[in-house]
Amino acid sequence: MARQDGVLLLKGKLGGLSFYKTAQDGHLARQKGGVDAKRIRTEPGFARTRELGPEFGRAGQAGRLLRTAFRALVRNSSDSRVASRLTQKFVEVIHADTTSLRGARNVVDGDMSKLQGFEFNIDGKLRQTLLAQYSVAVDRAAGSVTINVPQFVPAELIAAPVGATNFRLVASVSGLDFAGDRYTSVVAESEETLTTLEVPVAINLPLEVAVGGVNPLVVVLGIEFSQVCNGAMYALNDGAFNALAVVAVDADA
């Protein structure tokens, strides 16, 4: 893959090259290549590829389910490549399945803890934006998930972008049924707080989950910025500065 440069920018095919434009990288060119699909389906040499294909499909489906479960938060706090990055992370989860045969490995029998720390916005990471300490407590028996941020000074421990006057913390937990392609999600959010506040504040975000639930639980925490202009609040919702990350995974019922 090469980047096109110059006055004349092409689109389409010319000889063995394809010219195209992407939203992320602009005008690009690449050489035609790859293996014929019929060879992959029939030749013995591609048996391993055929085995791994279904697993990659499961990874893509799992990533799509997770993004849908947290859509209310992901739509304002993700980068343009979050789908492919999340699919690759689920490939790691599936490859950690040590009980199923190759080609039949799956998310549930894999290692869900590999999702821990996943950042939905690579350009606005939670650990670089929310510098305050926080804890996550998951209690399936009580049907509760609690995110607690002890007292901190926003002016010192919130890395706010230029122009942001306020922030709020957002959180969600989802019980994910990967086999049935279903989910149950709950969202909580804090009050709007000044980014320049020099008085300590504490934030507690309680979330409810089904008592006795058996599906894996994934918890995300994020921060969203806004701006007050002439008395009105405007969200900085282009996704460039908001952060969202997986902060807890509980796969054991």
Short mmCIF file of C-alpha atoms in Angstrom, two decimals, residues 65-66 69-70 112 140 145 172-178 181-186 208-210 213-219 250:
data_model
loop_
_atom_site.label_atom_id
_atom_site.label_comp_id
_atom_site.label_asym_id
_atom_site.label_seq_id
_atom_site.Cartn_x
_atom_site.Cartn_y
_atom_site.Cartn_z
CA LEU A 65 -21.84 -7.55 19.61
CA LEU A 66 -19.62 -5.72 22.09
CA ALA A 69 -23.87 -3.42 23.57
CA PHE A 70 -21.99 -0.19 24.36
CA MET A 112 -11.98 -12.96 28.10
CA ARG A 140 -22.96 -11.00 40.90
CA VAL A 145 -21.27 -3.28 39.77
CA SER A 172 -21.74 0.77 31.45
CA VAL A 173 -21.88 -2.95 32.15
CA SER A 174 -23.14 -5.54 29.71
CA GLY A 175 -23.98 -9.20 30.09
CA LEU A 176 -22.98 -10.74 26.77
CA ASP A 177 -24.49 -13.90 25.31
CA PHE A 178 -22.04 -14.63 22.49
CA ASP A 181 -25.79 -12.88 19.90
CA ARG A 182 -27.67 -11.01 22.64
CA TYR A 183 -26.78 -8.56 25.38
CA THR A 184 -28.21 -6.67 28.34
CA SER A 185 -26.63 -3.29 29.13
CA VAL A 186 -27.01 -0.61 31.79
CA GLU A 208 -27.22 -3.11 38.25
CA VAL A 209 -26.82 -6.59 36.76
CA ALA A 210 -29.03 -9.66 36.85
CA GLY A 213 -26.63 -14.22 35.63
CA VAL A 214 -24.36 -16.66 33.80
CA ASN A 215 -23.15 -14.57 30.87
CA PRO A 216 -19.74 -12.86 30.88
CA LEU A 217 -19.82 -9.29 32.19
CA VAL A 218 -17.80 -6.50 30.62
CA VAL A 219 -17.52 -3.10 32.31
CA ASP A 250 -15.96 -11.03 34.83
#
